[in-house]
């Protein structure tokens, strides 16, 4: 049972990070830095987004991902746990295709398969 709880913390840390990134993408999709000529205008836009409630939520989720990751570090060797963070890349890729209509191609499929295979191999090293 402890094995399941420990991996739940790992999945939770990854999930917080994934949801945070998807929220940022969703909120920033309405803007283009190309519309702003000076770096000062770009900075003002980026800084003003910190007042957006969804961006604030994203920052909270990122913080929670860090706190949860600290718990994970008490449960696993980093050489075991860290490769699982690549599952975040898999989830972000899949959800960006579903929610944002991003490009889906054989390279992404191949990359996802390789990541999943690599995480599987590393997970076998726990024993």
C-alpha positions as a printed Julia matrix, in Angstrom:
127×3 Matrix{Float64}:
  0.0    0.0     0.0
  2.9    2.35    0.77
  4.15   1.78   -2.78
  0.85   3.14   -4.15
  0.84   6.18   -1.86
  4.44   7.02   -2.75
  3.65   6.89   -6.45
  0.5    8.92   -5.87
  2.71  11.77   -4.61
  4.83  11.42   -7.73
  1.78  11.53  -10.0
  0.38  14.47   -8.04
  3.58  16.49   -8.48
  3.55  15.8   -12.21
 -0.17  16.61  -12.49
  0.19  19.95  -10.72
  2.93  20.92  -13.16
  1.0   19.78  -16.23
 -2.2   21.6   -15.28
 -0.19  24.72  -14.48
  1.43  24.76  -17.92
 -1.87  24.14  -19.69
 -3.45  27.06  -17.84
 -0.58  29.37  -18.84
 -0.89  28.3   -22.49
 -4.65  28.8   -22.4
 -4.41  32.27  -20.92
 -1.47  33.47  -23.01
 -2.98  32.23  -26.29
 -4.99  35.44  -26.5
 -1.82  37.53  -26.69
  1.09  37.89  -29.07
  4.32  39.54  -28.06
  4.69  40.54  -31.71
  1.86  43.03  -31.15
  4.06  44.93  -28.7
  6.95  46.87  -30.16
  9.21  47.68  -27.23
 10.62  45.35  -24.61
  9.02  47.6   -22.01
  5.56  46.96  -23.48
  6.27  43.24  -23.56
  7.4   43.33  -19.95
  4.28  45.24  -18.9
  2.08  42.64  -20.62
  3.88  39.73  -19.01
  3.86  41.4   -15.6
  0.2   42.4   -15.88
 -0.68  38.75  -16.5
  0.38  38.09  -12.91
 -2.9   39.73  -11.89
 -4.93  37.27  -13.98
 -6.72  34.87  -11.59
 -5.94  31.88  -13.8
 -2.26  32.77  -13.91
 -2.33  33.12  -10.13
 -3.89  29.65   -9.97
 -1.14  28.39  -12.25
  1.52  29.84   -9.94
 -0.14  28.18   -6.95
 -0.18  24.85   -8.8
  3.49  25.27   -9.65
  4.21  25.92   -5.98
  2.21  22.82   -5.01
  4.15  20.8    -7.58
  7.36  21.88   -5.85
  6.06  21.05   -2.38
  4.78  17.68   -3.56
  8.12  17.03   -5.26
  9.87  17.62   -1.93
  7.68  14.88   -0.45
  8.57  12.63   -3.38
 12.26  13.19   -2.66
 11.73  11.64    0.79
 10.18   8.54   -0.79
 12.41   7.7    -3.77
 15.93   8.0    -5.07
 16.11  10.95   -7.45
 17.5    8.71  -10.18
 14.24   6.75   -9.98
 11.76   9.61   -9.53
 13.12  12.23  -11.9
 12.57  10.27  -15.14
  8.88  10.12  -14.26
  8.73  13.89  -14.69
  8.99  13.19  -18.42
  5.45  11.88  -18.17
  4.55  15.54  -17.78
  5.87  16.09  -21.29
  3.74  13.21  -22.55
  0.62  14.6   -20.87
  1.28  18.18  -22.01
  1.79  16.95  -25.58
 -1.43  14.94  -25.57
 -3.51  17.65  -23.9
 -2.1   20.38  -26.15
 -3.27  18.39  -29.16
 -6.71  17.83  -27.63
 -7.33  21.27  -26.12
 -5.32  23.61  -28.33
 -5.39  21.78  -31.66
 -1.61  21.59  -31.82
  0.13  19.57  -34.49
  0.08  15.77  -34.15
  2.56  13.74  -36.17
  4.67  10.6   -36.22
  7.59  12.33  -34.51
  5.44  13.13  -31.49
  4.1    9.58  -31.41
  7.64   8.21  -31.63
  8.86  10.54  -28.91
  6.01   9.58  -26.6
  6.66   5.87  -27.17
 10.38   6.32  -26.44
  9.67   8.29  -23.27
  7.17   5.71  -22.01
  9.62   2.9   -22.77
 12.44   4.74  -21.0
 10.34   5.44  -17.91
  9.26   1.79  -17.87
 12.89   0.6   -18.01
 14.0    2.97  -15.28
 11.06   1.97  -13.08
 12.34  -1.58  -13.18
 15.55  -0.34  -11.54
 13.73   0.26   -8.23
 14.2   -3.29   -7.07
